[in-house]
């Protein structure tokens, strides 16, 4: 069907994500207080920001009453996103009382393991945590990458993080489909993760469940961007759906695509199930106008 040949690379987003931070570079360098990060720093795409710093495995944990949960993440699986729902007491009792970076290795890692799936725990040898304030609340940035905080300006880093908290992730609305239509008409599919997401967060109260479902779908979407690299493409939909467009000279069977996607996302879902994702054909479109309308439709 030709799809496998395209699942080889990710279209990295590039561009001036940090320009707002750069505009305030002077004021940030003059003010070393960790409690004075401006609260107008909104609109940074977390995944793109993390990639710009060479970060592959990280997340932001934000408060919700007496609890914390992941607001954004990169490199985490569904179980780790589910396990992110933790108490305020855990964070206050585990993270060192410091406005700067804290580092954890060896036996110090044990308390943090409750946040991760068993699969991810084996990959963790060091954890770095940076608290930062947003709207008067303490949030925590955590990474288990081999990352050197000495390579960044901590105040500027905190400013960028505060912009990520409420930042809207880049759901691309413009597509270059010329190369695809040189191959074939557009095979359009809707991929649903609704049942899996409902099951994963079923025990949480409604607002928290909806927030974590967004985080999980955000992570799943960026996996899909790798699977549906150019000339194919995908877009985030509503109701835990992702829309995908595949160009192929051969017939694209939705059941084979469903099997393939379930296989390649098994690590994310933490199981070997073949029904984590359901794929429905949305038809074949012979032109760009109709294909773009399908991708952009909410």
mmCIF file of N, CA and C in Angstrom, residues 64-134:
data_model
loop_
_atom_site.group_PDB
_atom_site.id
_atom_site.type_symbol
_atom_site.label_atom_id
_atom_site.label_comp_id
_atom_site.label_asym_id
_atom_site.label_seq_id
_atom_site.Cartn_x
_atom_site.Cartn_y
_atom_site.Cartn_z
ATOM 1 N N UNK A 64 -3.750 21.676 40.470
ATOM 2 C CA UNK A 64 -5.213 21.712 40.351
ATOM 3 C C UNK A 64 -5.761 21.415 41.741
ATOM 4 N N UNK A 65 -6.049 22.462 42.519
ATOM 5 C CA UNK A 65 -6.444 22.270 43.907
ATOM 6 C C UNK A 65 -5.292 21.702 44.708
ATOM 7 N N UNK A 66 -5.518 20.578 45.356
ATOM 8 C CA UNK A 66 -4.487 19.927 46.156
ATOM 9 C C UNK A 66 -3.726 18.866 45.366
ATOM 10 N N UNK A 67 -3.901 18.880 44.052
ATOM 11 C CA UNK A 67 -3.273 17.868 43.209
ATOM 12 C C UNK A 67 -2.455 18.515 42.087
ATOM 13 N N UNK A 68 -1.619 17.691 41.460
ATOM 14 C CA UNK A 68 -0.858 18.098 40.290
ATOM 15 C C UNK A 68 -1.104 17.092 39.176
ATOM 16 N N UNK A 69 -0.979 17.565 37.936
ATOM 17 C CA UNK A 69 -1.082 16.671 36.800
ATOM 18 C C UNK A 69 -0.281 17.255 35.644
ATOM 19 N N UNK A 70 0.032 16.425 34.658
ATOM 20 C CA UNK A 70 0.773 16.882 33.492
ATOM 21 C C UNK A 70 -0.074 17.844 32.668
ATOM 22 N N UNK A 71 0.529 18.961 32.335
ATOM 23 C CA UNK A 71 -0.127 19.912 31.441
ATOM 24 C C UNK A 71 0.351 19.718 30.004
ATOM 25 N N UNK A 72 1.653 19.459 29.857
ATOM 26 C CA UNK A 72 2.249 19.156 28.562
ATOM 27 C C UNK A 72 3.360 18.145 28.783
ATOM 28 N N UNK A 73 3.661 17.360 27.768
ATOM 29 C CA UNK A 73 4.767 16.411 27.899
ATOM 30 C C UNK A 73 5.317 16.050 26.533
ATOM 31 N N UNK A 74 6.492 15.470 26.566
ATOM 32 C CA UNK A 74 7.113 14.921 25.364
ATOM 33 C C UNK A 74 7.838 13.646 25.775
ATOM 34 N N UNK A 75 7.585 12.564 25.053
ATOM 35 C CA UNK A 75 8.274 11.309 25.318
ATOM 36 C C UNK A 75 7.649 10.464 26.411
ATOM 37 N N UNK A 76 6.421 10.759 26.817
ATOM 38 C CA UNK A 76 5.760 9.966 27.860
ATOM 39 C C UNK A 76 4.672 9.090 27.255
ATOM 40 N N UNK A 77 4.429 7.957 27.881
ATOM 41 C CA UNK A 77 3.377 7.060 27.412
ATOM 42 C C UNK A 77 2.084 7.340 28.173
ATOM 43 N N UNK A 78 1.035 6.644 27.778
ATOM 44 C CA UNK A 78 -0.293 6.905 28.335
ATOM 45 C C UNK A 78 -0.348 6.614 29.832
ATOM 46 N N UNK A 79 0.314 5.556 30.277
ATOM 47 C CA UNK A 79 0.290 5.206 31.698
ATOM 48 C C UNK A 79 0.997 6.273 32.525
ATOM 49 N N UNK A 80 2.082 6.824 32.011
ATOM 50 C CA UNK A 80 2.792 7.880 32.725
ATOM 51 C C UNK A 80 1.956 9.154 32.786
ATOM 52 N N UNK A 81 1.209 9.431 31.749
ATOM 53 C CA UNK A 81 0.309 10.590 31.770
ATOM 54 C C UNK A 81 -0.786 10.366 32.810
ATOM 55 N N UNK A 82 -1.302 9.153 32.859
ATOM 56 C CA UNK A 82 -2.305 8.808 33.874
ATOM 57 C C UNK A 82 -1.712 8.904 35.277
ATOM 58 N N UNK A 83 -0.481 8.418 35.448
ATOM 59 C CA UNK A 83 0.174 8.431 36.757
ATOM 60 C C UNK A 83 0.609 9.821 37.194
ATOM 61 N N UNK A 84 0.544 10.773 36.292
ATOM 62 C CA UNK A 84 0.978 12.133 36.648
ATOM 63 C C UNK A 84 0.066 12.778 37.682
ATOM 64 N N UNK A 85 -1.154 12.285 37.799
ATOM 65 C CA UNK A 85 -2.089 12.842 38.784
ATOM 66 C C UNK A 85 -1.567 12.501 40.180
ATOM 67 N N UNK A 86 -1.053 13.495 40.861
ATOM 68 C CA UNK A 86 -0.323 13.311 42.113
ATOM 69 C C UNK A 86 -0.703 14.408 43.092
ATOM 70 N N UNK A 87 -0.297 14.245 44.343
ATOM 71 C CA UNK A 87 -0.711 15.195 45.380
ATOM 72 C C UNK A 87 0.281 16.341 45.512
ATOM 73 N N UNK A 88 -0.223 17.438 46.012
ATOM 74 C CA UNK A 88 0.617 18.589 46.324
ATOM 75 C C UNK A 88 1.655 18.212 47.373
ATOM 76 N N UNK A 89 1.246 17.388 48.335
ATOM 77 C CA UNK A 89 2.168 16.946 49.386
ATOM 78 C C UNK A 89 3.341 16.169 48.801
ATOM 79 N N UNK A 90 3.074 15.366 47.762
ATOM 80 C CA UNK A 90 4.165 14.611 47.135
ATOM 81 C C UNK A 90 5.232 15.561 46.601
ATOM 82 N N UNK A 91 4.815 16.572 45.855
ATOM 83 C CA UNK A 91 5.777 17.491 45.253
ATOM 84 C C UNK A 91 6.510 18.305 46.311
ATOM 85 N N UNK A 92 5.763 18.796 47.293
ATOM 86 C CA UNK A 92 6.401 19.600 48.330
ATOM 87 C C UNK A 92 7.341 18.763 49.187
ATOM 88 N N UNK A 93 7.031 17.477 49.343
ATOM 89 C CA UNK A 93 7.869 16.625 50.176
ATOM 90 C C UNK A 93 9.015 15.970 49.437
ATOM 91 N N UNK A 94 8.950 15.956 48.099
ATOM 92 C CA UNK A 94 9.970 15.258 47.312
ATOM 93 C C UNK A 94 10.967 16.213 46.674
ATOM 94 N N UNK A 95 10.474 17.314 46.141
ATOM 95 C CA UNK A 95 11.363 18.266 45.464
ATOM 96 C C UNK A 95 12.024 19.169 46.495
ATOM 97 N N UNK A 96 13.314 19.334 46.356
ATOM 98 C CA UNK A 96 14.075 20.161 47.286
ATOM 99 C C UNK A 96 13.537 21.587 47.302
ATOM 100 N N UNK A 97 13.535 22.174 48.490
ATOM 101 C CA UNK A 97 13.005 23.524 48.668
ATOM 102 C C UNK A 97 14.005 24.531 48.114
ATOM 103 N N UNK A 98 13.943 24.701 46.805
ATOM 104 C CA UNK A 98 14.881 25.590 46.130
ATOM 105 C C UNK A 98 14.201 26.172 44.899
ATOM 106 N N UNK A 99 14.447 27.456 44.603
ATOM 107 C CA UNK A 99 13.885 28.043 43.387
ATOM 108 C C UNK A 99 14.674 27.677 42.139
ATOM 109 N N UNK A 100 15.771 26.958 42.338
ATOM 110 C CA UNK A 100 16.645 26.598 41.224
ATOM 111 C C UNK A 100 16.484 25.112 40.883
ATOM 112 N N UNK A 101 17.320 24.632 39.987
ATOM 113 C CA UNK A 101 17.286 23.237 39.571
ATOM 114 C C UNK A 101 17.608 22.307 40.747
ATOM 115 N N UNK A 102 16.945 21.165 40.763
ATOM 116 C CA UNK A 102 17.271 20.082 41.695
ATOM 117 C C UNK A 102 17.526 18.833 40.871
ATOM 118 N N UNK A 103 18.485 17.998 41.344
ATOM 119 C CA UNK A 103 18.879 16.814 40.590
ATOM 120 C C UNK A 103 18.777 15.577 41.478
ATOM 121 N N UNK A 104 18.363 14.472 40.862
ATOM 122 C CA UNK A 104 18.112 13.244 41.617
ATOM 123 C C UNK A 104 18.699 12.063 40.865
ATOM 124 N N UNK A 105 19.415 11.212 41.598
ATOM 125 C CA UNK A 105 20.020 10.014 41.033
ATOM 126 C C UNK A 105 19.916 8.871 42.027
ATOM 127 N N UNK A 106 20.158 7.663 41.529
ATOM 128 C CA UNK A 106 20.228 6.466 42.376
ATOM 129 C C UNK A 106 18.966 6.321 43.229
ATOM 130 N N UNK A 107 19.113 6.151 44.550
ATOM 131 C CA UNK A 107 17.951 5.910 45.412
ATOM 132 C C UNK A 107 17.030 7.121 45.517
ATOM 133 N N UNK A 108 17.540 8.313 45.174
ATOM 134 C CA UNK A 108 16.694 9.515 45.202
ATOM 135 C C UNK A 108 15.622 9.476 44.116
ATOM 136 N N UNK A 109 15.781 8.600 43.139
ATOM 137 C CA UNK A 109 14.812 8.495 42.055
ATOM 138 C C UNK A 109 13.541 7.775 42.478
ATOM 139 N N UNK A 110 13.635 6.938 43.496
ATOM 140 C CA UNK A 110 12.537 6.048 43.868
ATOM 141 C C UNK A 110 11.201 6.762 44.063
ATOM 142 N N UNK A 111 11.135 7.886 44.791
ATOM 143 C CA UNK A 111 9.833 8.539 44.963
ATOM 144 C C UNK A 111 9.195 8.985 43.653
ATOM 145 N N UNK A 112 10.022 9.319 42.673
ATOM 146 C CA UNK A 112 9.494 9.806 41.400
ATOM 147 C C UNK A 112 8.931 8.691 40.525
ATOM 148 N N UNK A 113 9.316 7.447 40.810
ATOM 149 C CA UNK A 113 8.890 6.350 39.948
ATOM 150 C C UNK A 113 7.374 6.183 39.915
ATOM 151 N N UNK A 114 6.682 6.683 40.943
ATOM 152 C CA UNK A 114 5.223 6.572 40.933
ATOM 153 C C UNK A 114 4.595 7.367 39.782
ATOM 154 N N UNK A 115 5.355 8.295 39.204
ATOM 155 C CA UNK A 115 4.848 9.122 38.120
ATOM 156 C C UNK A 115 4.958 8.448 36.757
ATOM 157 N N UNK A 116 5.684 7.332 36.687
ATOM 158 C CA UNK A 116 6.015 6.744 35.400
ATOM 159 C C UNK A 116 5.511 5.308 35.279
ATOM 160 N N UNK A 117 5.348 4.883 34.043
ATOM 161 C CA UNK A 117 5.032 3.491 33.774
ATOM 162 C C UNK A 117 6.267 2.636 34.037
ATOM 163 N N UNK A 118 6.062 1.350 34.204
ATOM 164 C CA UNK A 118 7.193 0.442 34.409
ATOM 165 C C UNK A 118 8.151 0.481 33.220
ATOM 166 N N UNK A 119 7.607 0.645 32.019
ATOM 167 C CA UNK A 119 8.460 0.685 30.829
ATOM 168 C C UNK A 119 9.425 1.864 30.855
ATOM 169 N N UNK A 120 8.947 3.020 31.314
ATOM 170 C CA UNK A 120 9.788 4.209 31.312
ATOM 171 C C UNK A 120 10.777 4.234 32.473
ATOM 172 N N UNK A 121 10.446 3.594 33.584
ATOM 173 C CA UNK A 121 11.340 3.630 34.740
ATOM 174 C C UNK A 121 12.731 3.110 34.401
ATOM 175 N N UNK A 122 12.792 2.112 33.551
ATOM 176 C CA UNK A 122 14.082 1.518 33.199
ATOM 177 C C UNK A 122 14.976 2.490 32.431
ATOM 178 N N UNK A 123 14.383 3.527 31.850
ATOM 179 C CA UNK A 123 15.169 4.471 31.058
ATOM 180 C C UNK A 123 15.626 5.672 31.872
ATOM 181 N N UNK A 124 15.282 5.701 33.154
ATOM 182 C CA UNK A 124 15.568 6.873 33.982
ATOM 183 C C UNK A 124 16.781 6.623 34.869
ATOM 184 N N UNK A 125 17.829 7.398 34.655
ATOM 185 C CA UNK A 125 19.013 7.323 35.512
ATOM 186 C C UNK A 125 19.253 8.624 36.259
ATOM 187 N N UNK A 126 18.602 9.688 35.811
ATOM 188 C CA UNK A 126 18.746 10.988 36.455
ATOM 189 C C UNK A 126 17.500 11.814 36.170
ATOM 190 N N UNK A 127 17.039 12.540 37.159
ATOM 191 C CA UNK A 127 15.895 13.436 36.983
ATOM 192 C C UNK A 127 16.316 14.846 37.372
ATOM 193 N N UNK A 128 15.955 15.809 36.532
ATOM 194 C CA UNK A 128 16.190 17.224 36.811
ATOM 195 C C UNK A 128 14.842 17.916 36.941
ATOM 196 N N UNK A 129 14.683 18.716 37.988
ATOM 197 C CA UNK A 129 13.409 19.390 38.249
ATOM 198 C C UNK A 129 13.658 20.881 38.444
ATOM 199 N N UNK A 130 12.826 21.704 37.803
ATOM 200 C CA UNK A 130 12.901 23.151 37.973
ATOM 201 C C UNK A 130 11.522 23.687 38.313
ATOM 202 N N UNK A 131 11.333 24.240 39.534
ATOM 203 C CA UNK A 131 10.057 24.876 39.854
ATOM 204 C C UNK A 131 9.987 26.264 39.216
ATOM 205 N N UNK A 132 8.789 26.660 38.825
ATOM 206 C CA UNK A 132 8.605 28.014 38.287
ATOM 207 C C UNK A 132 7.173 28.453 38.585
ATOM 208 N N UNK A 133 6.996 29.767 38.682
ATOM 209 C CA UNK A 133 5.682 30.292 39.012
ATOM 210 C C UNK A 133 4.931 30.744 37.772
ATOM 211 N N UNK A 134 3.634 30.478 37.794
ATOM 212 C CA UNK A 134 2.734 30.936 36.746
ATOM 213 C C UNK A 134 1.417 31.304 37.407
#
